Amino acid sequence: MLNLLVGVVVNMKVVKFGGTSVASGRQIEKVFHIVAQDPERKIVVVSAPGKRYKEDVKVTDLLIKCGEDYLKNGDGKESFFAVVERYKEIANDLSLSADIVDKISSDLLEILHGDRSNPDRFMDAVKSSGEDNNAKLITAYFQSKGVEAHYVNPKEAGLIVSDEPGNAQVLPETYDNLKKLRERSGILIVPGFFGYSKNGEIVTFSRGGSDITGSILANGVGAEVYENFTDVDAVYAVNPNYVENPKEIRELTYKEMRELSYAGFAVFHDEALIPAFRAGIPVNIKNTNNPQAPGTKIVHERSHTNGPVVGIASDTGFCSIYVNKYLMNREIGFGRRLLQILEDFGLSYEHTPSGIDDISVILRQDQFDSETERKVVERIKKELDVDNVQVAYDLAVIMIVGEGMRQNVGTMARAATALAKNGVNIEMINQGSSEVSMMFGVKGKDEKKAVQALYDEFFRK
Ligand code: ASP
C-alpha cells in the first residue's frame, strides 16, 4: 500500500513537472508514481501540457494564438478546439469523467468572451488557463487513485506578484503567506506560471515561468529540496546538439548555473534560481522518464571540483558597438555617457570589454534595428567626439564556466590555444570579475567549432 495519506510532514519537497512531463495521460501517470513514491513530495507544481513529440505544439502556444485571434477578430475557434482536444485526450487516457473537460471548455470560453479592453491582461488570463486547467485535471486524477490531493489556486496560496503582464515579479509578502501551506494535509497541486497582483488580477511570469512558481513555493514553505522534473537525465556540460554524449553535471553552484543559463542552457529558467538561492534550498533537476537517475544538484557550494570548467554554453544573435578614442582612459565619465546613450534608446547591454583607448558594448541584436543603429551611432559620434565607431553583427558568445577557475592557473591560455588551433578567431574576451566565467566573442559561424574545441580541451583531455 502506498504511503500517501500524508498528514503534516516535517521535511517537505516541492516538486515541479515541466510541459513534457504533463503532456499526455501516459506522462501524468509517471508523475503520479513519482509523487506517490515519496511522502515528502507534498507540493506539486505543474506546467501546461507541453510537446508530446518534436513537431507538437505546446498548449501555451495554442492559447497565445487563440487569445491573439480573439483580440483581432473576436474569434479563434480553431486554436480553442485544439486546446480542448488536448485536455480531452489526457482525460480519456486517464479514464476521467467527461465533465472535467466540459468545465475546462466552458471556463476557457468565459475568459475568451470576457473583458478584452486591456489586451495584456486578457492575454495573461488566457495563457494562465493552460497550467490552471492542467492542475485541476491532475488533481482529479490523483483523487481518482484514492489519494488525498487538493488543487490550490495561487491566489488562495497568497502568491502575490507585481502588476507587469508577462513579466511578473514576486512580492515579498508572498513568502509569509505561503508558510501556511505547510499545515495543509494531503498533496497540494499548484498551477505554475502565474500569480495575482495586489488588485487580484492574474499576472503571468515570463515564458517557462512554472520553474519560478516552484522556486517561490520552495522558499515559502522552507522545502528541504526543490525537485524540478524535466525530460533529460541531467544538465549536460555542453549542448548535446554540438557534442555527442556530453558529460552530465552532477553538481553545480547557483552562480555556475546562472552563468550557464545566461548563455543558452535552457533546462532551468534563470529567474527561478533566485528564490531557492535566497533560502539556501538545493535544486535537483531530474528526469520524469528516468526518475532513478540522480540528476543535477544546484547548491551553494560544491563539495568537489573536477577541473576548472564545469560547463560550456553558447548563444548567438549578439552585436557589438566598438568605440575608439585616443586618451579615452583619461576622460572622466566617458563610459557613463556612452551607456547613457544606449539607455536613452531603451537598449540593454550584456558585456563591455574595454582597453585603454577603446571599448565595445555587446548587445542582443534583436533590439537593434537599422534605424536605431543609425541614431545611436550618430549620437556617439556627436556627443563623445570619438575617432571611430563600428557596429558588427552576428556574433556568438561562448562562456566557459566553473568555480574551479579561481584556483586554477592557465585556464584562459588553454582556452585561447584550443580556439587558435581550431582556426577560430577570437573577436573579444571578457572575464567576469567573480572569476566564475570567461566569455569569448566569436563570429556566429564559428560558434559550433569553438564550443567543440573548448569541450575537447576541458573535458576530453
Ligand atoms: N507553459 C508556460 C510556457 O510554456 C510556462 C511553463 O511551462 O513553465 O512558457
PDB file of N, CA, C and O in Angstrom, residues 308-309 400 404-406 408-416 438 440 457-458:
ATOM      1  N   PRO A 308      38.816  22.902 -13.833  1.00  0.00           N
ATOM      2  CA  PRO A 308      38.402  24.300 -13.686  1.00  0.00           C
ATOM      3  C   PRO A 308      37.033  24.599 -14.299  1.00  0.00           C
ATOM      4  O   PRO A 308      36.337  25.498 -13.851  1.00  0.00           O
ATOM      5  N   VAL A 309      36.648  23.829 -15.309  1.00  0.00           N
ATOM      6  CA  VAL A 309      35.438  24.181 -16.057  1.00  0.00           C
ATOM      7  C   VAL A 309      34.341  23.151 -15.799  1.00  0.00           C
ATOM      8  O   VAL A 309      34.568  21.953 -15.867  1.00  0.00           O
ATOM      9  N   ILE A 400      32.781  29.857 -20.848  1.00  0.00           N
ATOM     10  CA  ILE A 400      33.234  28.685 -20.110  1.00  0.00           C
ATOM     11  C   ILE A 400      33.066  29.033 -18.636  1.00  0.00           C
ATOM     12  O   ILE A 400      33.394  30.123 -18.187  1.00  0.00           O
ATOM     13  N   GLY A 404      35.951  26.420 -10.225  1.00  0.00           N
ATOM     14  CA  GLY A 404      37.327  25.929 -10.139  1.00  0.00           C
ATOM     15  C   GLY A 404      38.331  26.842 -10.822  1.00  0.00           C
ATOM     16  O   GLY A 404      39.530  26.745 -10.578  1.00  0.00           O
ATOM     17  N   MET A 405      37.872  27.760 -11.665  1.00  0.00           N
ATOM     18  CA  MET A 405      38.795  28.639 -12.386  1.00  0.00           C
ATOM     19  C   MET A 405      39.560  29.549 -11.432  1.00  0.00           C
ATOM     20  O   MET A 405      40.649  29.993 -11.738  1.00  0.00           O
ATOM     21  N   ARG A 406      38.947  29.828 -10.275  1.00  0.00           N
ATOM     22  CA  ARG A 406      39.612  30.695  -9.302  1.00  0.00           C
ATOM     23  C   ARG A 406      40.936  30.103  -8.841  1.00  0.00           C
ATOM     24  O   ARG A 406      41.897  30.808  -8.621  1.00  0.00           O
ATOM     25  N   ASN A 408      42.641  27.670 -10.432  1.00  0.00           N
ATOM     26  CA  ASN A 408      43.483  27.107 -11.479  1.00  0.00           C
ATOM     27  C   ASN A 408      44.204  28.176 -12.279  1.00  0.00           C
ATOM     28  O   ASN A 408      43.614  29.182 -12.647  1.00  0.00           O
ATOM     29  N   VAL A 409      45.454  27.911 -12.554  1.00  0.00           N
ATOM     30  CA  VAL A 409      46.242  28.841 -13.358  1.00  0.00           C
ATOM     31  C   VAL A 409      46.183  28.364 -14.815  1.00  0.00           C
ATOM     32  O   VAL A 409      46.205  27.161 -15.073  1.00  0.00           O
ATOM     33  N   GLY A 410      46.077  29.284 -15.725  1.00  0.00           N
ATOM     34  CA  GLY A 410      46.255  28.916 -17.137  1.00  0.00           C
ATOM     35  C   GLY A 410      44.995  28.538 -17.892  1.00  0.00           C
ATOM     36  O   GLY A 410      45.079  28.069 -19.031  1.00  0.00           O
ATOM     37  N   THR A 411      43.831  28.737 -17.286  1.00  0.00           N
ATOM     38  CA  THR A 411      42.598  28.342 -17.979  1.00  0.00           C
ATOM     39  C   THR A 411      42.401  29.168 -19.256  1.00  0.00           C
ATOM     40  O   THR A 411      42.049  28.637 -20.305  1.00  0.00           O
ATOM     41  N   MET A 412      42.663  30.461 -19.138  1.00  0.00           N
ATOM     42  CA  MET A 412      42.499  31.340 -20.304  1.00  0.00           C
ATOM     43  C   MET A 412      43.455  30.921 -21.422  1.00  0.00           C
ATOM     44  O   MET A 412      43.072  30.853 -22.592  1.00  0.00           O
ATOM     45  N   ALA A 413      44.687  30.599 -21.042  1.00  0.00           N
ATOM     46  CA  ALA A 413      45.673  30.206 -22.049  1.00  0.00           C
ATOM     47  C   ALA A 413      45.225  28.923 -22.747  1.00  0.00           C
ATOM     48  O   ALA A 413      45.303  28.812 -23.978  1.00  0.00           O
ATOM     49  N   ARG A 414      44.721  27.977 -21.963  1.00  0.00           N
ATOM     50  CA  ARG A 414      44.260  26.712 -22.559  1.00  0.00           C
ATOM     51  C   ARG A 414      43.113  26.966 -23.537  1.00  0.00           C
ATOM     52  O   ARG A 414      43.067  26.413 -24.633  1.00  0.00           O
ATOM     53  N   ALA A 415      42.182  27.818 -23.105  1.00  0.00           N
ATOM     54  CA  ALA A 415      41.011  28.084 -23.957  1.00  0.00           C
ATOM     55  C   ALA A 415      41.444  28.783 -25.246  1.00  0.00           C
ATOM     56  O   ALA A 415      41.043  28.385 -26.351  1.00  0.00           O
ATOM     57  N   ALA A 416      42.284  29.805 -25.097  1.00  0.00           N
ATOM     58  CA  ALA A 416      42.687  30.577 -26.274  1.00  0.00           C
ATOM     59  C   ALA A 416      43.483  29.691 -27.235  1.00  0.00           C
ATOM     60  O   ALA A 416      43.310  29.769 -28.466  1.00  0.00           O
ATOM     61  N   MET A 438      34.402  32.861 -18.192  1.00  0.00           N
ATOM     62  CA  MET A 438      35.124  33.633 -19.199  1.00  0.00           C
ATOM     63  C   MET A 438      34.268  33.665 -20.436  1.00  0.00           C
ATOM     64  O   MET A 438      33.684  32.649 -20.811  1.00  0.00           O
ATOM     65  N   PHE A 440      34.000  34.467 -24.513  1.00  0.00           N
ATOM     66  CA  PHE A 440      34.691  34.699 -25.778  1.00  0.00           C
ATOM     67  C   PHE A 440      33.657  35.115 -26.810  1.00  0.00           C
ATOM     68  O   PHE A 440      32.645  34.432 -26.980  1.00  0.00           O
ATOM     69  N   GLU A 457      39.123  20.366 -25.138  1.00  0.00           N
ATOM     70  CA  GLU A 457      40.210  20.799 -24.269  1.00  0.00           C
ATOM     71  C   GLU A 457      39.914  20.517 -22.799  1.00  0.00           C
ATOM     72  O   GLU A 457      40.741  19.990 -22.070  1.00  0.00           O
ATOM     73  N   PHE A 458      38.718  20.853 -22.352  1.00  0.00           N
ATOM     74  CA  PHE A 458      38.455  20.795 -20.905  1.00  0.00           C
ATOM     75  C   PHE A 458      37.790  19.495 -20.439  1.00  0.00           C
ATOM     76  O   PHE A 458      37.788  19.217 -19.247  1.00  0.00           O
TER      77      PHE A 458
END
